[in-house]
PDB file of C-alpha atoms in Angstrom:
ATOM      1  CA  MET A 114     -10.792 -10.332  16.497  1.00  0.00           C
ATOM      2  CA  ASN A 115     -12.319  -8.762  18.895  1.00  0.00           C
ATOM      3  CA  GLU A 116     -14.400  -5.043  17.997  1.00  0.00           C
ATOM      4  CA  ARG A 117     -11.750  -3.199  19.950  1.00  0.00           C
ATOM      5  CA  GLN A 118      -9.491  -5.035  18.124  1.00  0.00           C
ATOM      6  CA  ARG A 119     -11.364  -4.107  14.785  1.00  0.00           C
ATOM      7  CA  GLU A 120     -11.493  -0.114  15.897  1.00  0.00           C
ATOM      8  CA  TYR A 121      -8.242   0.027  16.294  1.00  0.00           C
ATOM      9  CA  PHE A 122      -6.858  -1.253  12.946  1.00  0.00           C
ATOM     10  CA  ARG A 123      -9.893   0.778  11.405  1.00  0.00           C
ATOM     11  CA  ALA A 124      -8.411   4.118  12.570  1.00  0.00           C
ATOM     12  CA  LYS A 125      -4.850   2.360  11.834  1.00  0.00           C
ATOM     13  CA  LEU A 126      -5.998   2.240   8.131  1.00  0.00           C
ATOM     14  CA  LEU A 127      -7.513   5.454   7.689  1.00  0.00           C
ATOM     15  CA  ALA A 128      -4.299   7.449   9.234  1.00  0.00           C
ATOM     16  CA  TRP A 129      -2.911   5.732   7.137  1.00  0.00           C
ATOM     17  CA  LYS A 130      -5.124   6.121   3.891  1.00  0.00           C
ATOM     18  CA  GLU A 131      -5.172  10.072   4.704  1.00  0.00           C
ATOM     19  CA  GLU A 132      -2.028  10.701   4.939  1.00  0.00           C
ATOM     20  CA  ILE A 133      -1.616   8.638   1.317  1.00  0.00           C
ATOM     21  CA  LEU A 134      -3.351  11.300   0.322  1.00  0.00           C
ATOM     22  CA  LYS A 135      -2.174  14.302   2.135  1.00  0.00           C
ATOM     23  CA  GLU A 136       1.119  12.743   0.047  1.00  0.00           C
ATOM     24  CA  ALA A 137      -0.789  12.858  -2.584  1.00  0.00           C
ATOM     25  CA  LYS A 138      -1.869  16.537  -2.360  1.00  0.00           C
ATOM     26  CA  THR A 139       1.510  17.537  -1.559  1.00  0.00           C
ATOM     27  CA  THR A 140       2.936  15.755  -5.189  1.00  0.00           C
ATOM     28  CA  LEU A 141       0.438  17.596  -7.003  1.00  0.00           C
ATOM     29  CA  GLN A 142       0.920  21.130  -6.044  1.00  0.00           C
ATOM     30  CA  GLN A 143       4.748  20.470  -6.265  1.00  0.00           C
ATOM     31  CA  LEU A 144       4.427  19.760  -9.724  1.00  0.00           C
ATOM     32  CA  GLN A 145       2.429  22.185 -10.168  1.00  0.00           C
ATOM     33  CA  ASP A 146       4.785  24.882  -9.099  1.00  0.00           C
ATOM     34  CA  GLU A 147       7.128  23.242 -11.070  1.00  0.00           C
ATOM     35  CA  ASN A 148       6.277  23.675 -13.990  1.00  0.00           C
ATOM     36  CA  VAL A 149       9.439  26.247 -15.261  1.00  0.00           C
ATOM     37  CA  ASN A 150      11.096  25.313 -18.500  1.00  0.00           C
ATOM     38  CA  HIS A 151      14.740  24.782 -17.593  1.00  0.00           C
ATOM     39  CA  PRO A 152      16.730  26.506 -20.035  1.00  0.00           C
ATOM     40  CA  ASP A 153      19.474  24.117 -19.075  1.00  0.00           C
ATOM     41  CA  LEU A 154      18.883  20.195 -20.971  1.00  0.00           C
ATOM     42  CA  THR A 155      20.248  18.478 -18.515  1.00  0.00           C
ATOM     43  CA  ASP A 156      18.141  21.069 -15.478  1.00  0.00           C
ATOM     44  CA  ARG A 157      15.736  20.162 -17.213  1.00  0.00           C
ATOM     45  CA  ALA A 158      15.783  16.510 -17.928  1.00  0.00           C
ATOM     46  CA  SER A 159      16.751  15.970 -14.409  1.00  0.00           C
ATOM     47  CA  SER A 160      13.953  17.646 -13.297  1.00  0.00           C
ATOM     48  CA  GLU A 161      12.258  14.873 -15.668  1.00  0.00           C
ATOM     49  CA  THR A 162      13.785  11.821 -14.142  1.00  0.00           C
ATOM     50  CA  ASP A 163      12.213  13.135 -10.737  1.00  0.00           C
ATOM     51  CA  ARG A 164       9.223  13.610 -12.031  1.00  0.00           C
ATOM     52  CA  ALA A 165       9.017  10.472 -13.448  1.00  0.00           C
ATOM     53  CA  ILE A 166       9.957   9.127  -9.828  1.00  0.00           C
ATOM     54  CA  GLU A 167       7.424  10.681  -8.381  1.00  0.00           C
ATOM     55  CA  LEU A 168       4.697   9.853 -10.451  1.00  0.00           C
ATOM     56  CA  ARG A 169       5.802   6.308 -10.088  1.00  0.00           C
ATOM     57  CA  ALA A 170       5.800   6.312  -5.909  1.00  0.00           C
ATOM     58  CA  ARG A 171       2.649   7.648  -6.042  1.00  0.00           C
ATOM     59  CA  ASP A 172       0.819   5.000  -9.099  1.00  0.00           C
ATOM     60  CA  ARG A 173       2.514   2.394  -6.185  1.00  0.00           C
ATOM     61  CA  GLN A 174      -0.043   4.795  -3.222  1.00  0.00           C
ATOM     62  CA  ARG A 175      -2.962   4.632  -5.694  1.00  0.00           C
ATOM     63  CA  LYS A 176      -2.815   0.769  -5.651  1.00  0.00           C
ATOM     64  CA  LEU A 177      -2.179   1.602  -1.369  1.00  0.00           C
ATOM     65  CA  ILE A 178      -4.885   2.766  -0.943  1.00  0.00           C
ATOM     66  CA  SER A 179      -7.177   0.320  -3.090  1.00  0.00           C
ATOM     67  CA  LYS A 180      -5.973  -2.810  -1.141  1.00  0.00           C
ATOM     68  CA  ILE A 181      -6.876   0.574   2.381  1.00  0.00           C
ATOM     69  CA  ASP A 182     -10.437   0.362   1.188  1.00  0.00           C
ATOM     70  CA  ALA A 183     -10.443  -3.746   0.357  1.00  0.00           C
ATOM     71  CA  ALA A 184      -9.111  -4.147   3.903  1.00  0.00           C
ATOM     72  CA  LEU A 185     -11.685  -1.272   5.817  1.00  0.00           C
ATOM     73  CA  ALA A 186     -14.251  -3.067   4.106  1.00  0.00           C
ATOM     74  CA  ARG A 187     -13.298  -6.338   4.402  1.00  0.00           C
ATOM     75  CA  ILE A 188     -13.273  -5.122   8.979  1.00  0.00           C
ATOM     76  CA  ASP A 189     -16.767  -4.018   7.215  1.00  0.00           C
ATOM     77  CA  ASP A 190     -18.123  -7.974   6.308  1.00  0.00           C
ATOM     78  CA  GLY A 191     -16.152  -9.197   9.212  1.00  0.00           C
ATOM     79  CA  SER A 192     -13.904 -10.944   7.069  1.00  0.00           C
ATOM     80  CA  TYR A 193     -10.916  -8.937   8.232  1.00  0.00           C
ATOM     81  CA  GLY A 194      -7.867 -10.942  10.080  1.00  0.00           C
ATOM     82  CA  TYR A 195      -9.119 -14.113   7.887  1.00  0.00           C
ATOM     83  CA  CYS A 196      -6.445 -15.763   5.804  1.00  0.00           C
ATOM     84  CA  GLU A 197      -7.862 -15.763   2.275  1.00  0.00           C
ATOM     85  CA  GLU A 198      -6.952 -18.566   1.261  1.00  0.00           C
ATOM     86  CA  THR A 199      -7.202 -20.505   5.060  1.00  0.00           C
ATOM     87  CA  GLY A 200      -9.525 -18.863   6.415  1.00  0.00           C
ATOM     88  CA  GLU A 201      -7.596 -19.560   9.486  1.00  0.00           C
ATOM     89  CA  PRO A 202      -6.918 -15.890  11.670  1.00  0.00           C
ATOM     90  CA  ILE A 203      -3.942 -13.769  10.892  1.00  0.00           C
ATOM     91  CA  SER A 204      -2.074 -13.722  13.561  1.00  0.00           C
ATOM     92  CA  LEU A 205      -2.105  -9.323  15.340  1.00  0.00           C
ATOM     93  CA  LYS A 206       1.448  -9.169  14.487  1.00  0.00           C
ATOM     94  CA  ARG A 207       1.213  -9.684  11.289  1.00  0.00           C
ATOM     95  CA  LEU A 208      -1.913  -7.564  10.743  1.00  0.00           C
ATOM     96  CA  GLU A 209       0.440  -4.872  13.203  1.00  0.00           C
ATOM     97  CA  ALA A 210       3.678  -4.897  10.671  1.00  0.00           C
ATOM     98  CA  ARG A 211       0.937  -5.272   7.873  1.00  0.00           C
ATOM     99  CA  PRO A 212      -2.721  -3.916   8.145  1.00  0.00           C
ATOM    100  CA  ILE A 213      -3.457  -4.598   4.431  1.00  0.00           C
ATOM    101  CA  ALA A 214      -2.386  -8.011   5.433  1.00  0.00           C
ATOM    102  CA  THR A 215      -4.746 -11.612   3.460  1.00  0.00           C
ATOM    103  CA  LEU A 216      -2.588 -14.137   3.355  1.00  0.00           C
ATOM    104  CA  SER A 217      -1.506 -15.802   7.345  1.00  0.00           C
ATOM    105  CA  VAL A 218       2.475 -15.580   6.785  1.00  0.00           C
ATOM    106  CA  GLU A 219       2.424 -19.698   6.280  1.00  0.00           C
ATOM    107  CA  ALA A 220       0.272 -18.842   3.303  1.00  0.00           C
ATOM    108  CA  GLN A 221       2.241 -15.955   2.129  1.00  0.00           C
ATOM    109  CA  GLU A 222       5.520 -18.569   2.557  1.00  0.00           C
ATOM    110  CA  ARG A 223       3.853 -20.425   0.101  1.00  0.00           C
ATOM    111  CA  HIS A 224       2.097 -18.499  -2.222  1.00  0.00           C
ATOM    112  CA  GLU A 225       6.106 -16.455  -2.653  1.00  0.00           C
ATOM    113  CA  LYS A 226       7.466 -20.253  -3.019  1.00  0.00           C
ATOM    114  CA  ARG A 227       5.463 -21.523  -6.165  1.00  0.00           C
ATOM    115  CA  GLU A 228       5.754 -17.672  -7.347  1.00  0.00           C
ATOM    116  CA  LYS A 229       9.645 -18.295  -7.412  1.00  0.00           C
ATOM    117  CA  VAL A 230       9.030 -21.455  -9.014  1.00  0.00           C
ATOM    118  CA  TYR A 231       7.387 -20.386 -12.004  1.00  0.00           C
ATOM    119  CA  ARG A 232       9.358 -17.098 -12.642  1.00  0.00           C
ATOM    120  CA  ASP A 233      12.565 -19.387 -11.904  1.00  0.00           C
ATOM    121  CA  GLU A 234      11.207 -22.065 -14.912  1.00  0.00           C
TER     122      GLU A 234
END
């Protein structure tokens, strides 16, 4: 992977992270603004369910941010774009689709097959 490609993925990852942080800030503001005590039990239950779903989504995005940070660290240390399992380059097409990828398509497929076998047992 050349320097131009690394800078492209760095910018893509940073933009993705910024978007997630912006969404999180918006969600936090909405949750604070929505701190209303609904007189109707059904409205209250619906509001609590919506809140729980939103918080789960934010938790998933928090984990995604750590993966983005790890990918940025790999760009800095020169290991970005190489499969952690085989050491082979990860295709640019795969990195474009999933910039935080750590495994090549083949290694990922093997990993998922092993996971399925263990889950089925």
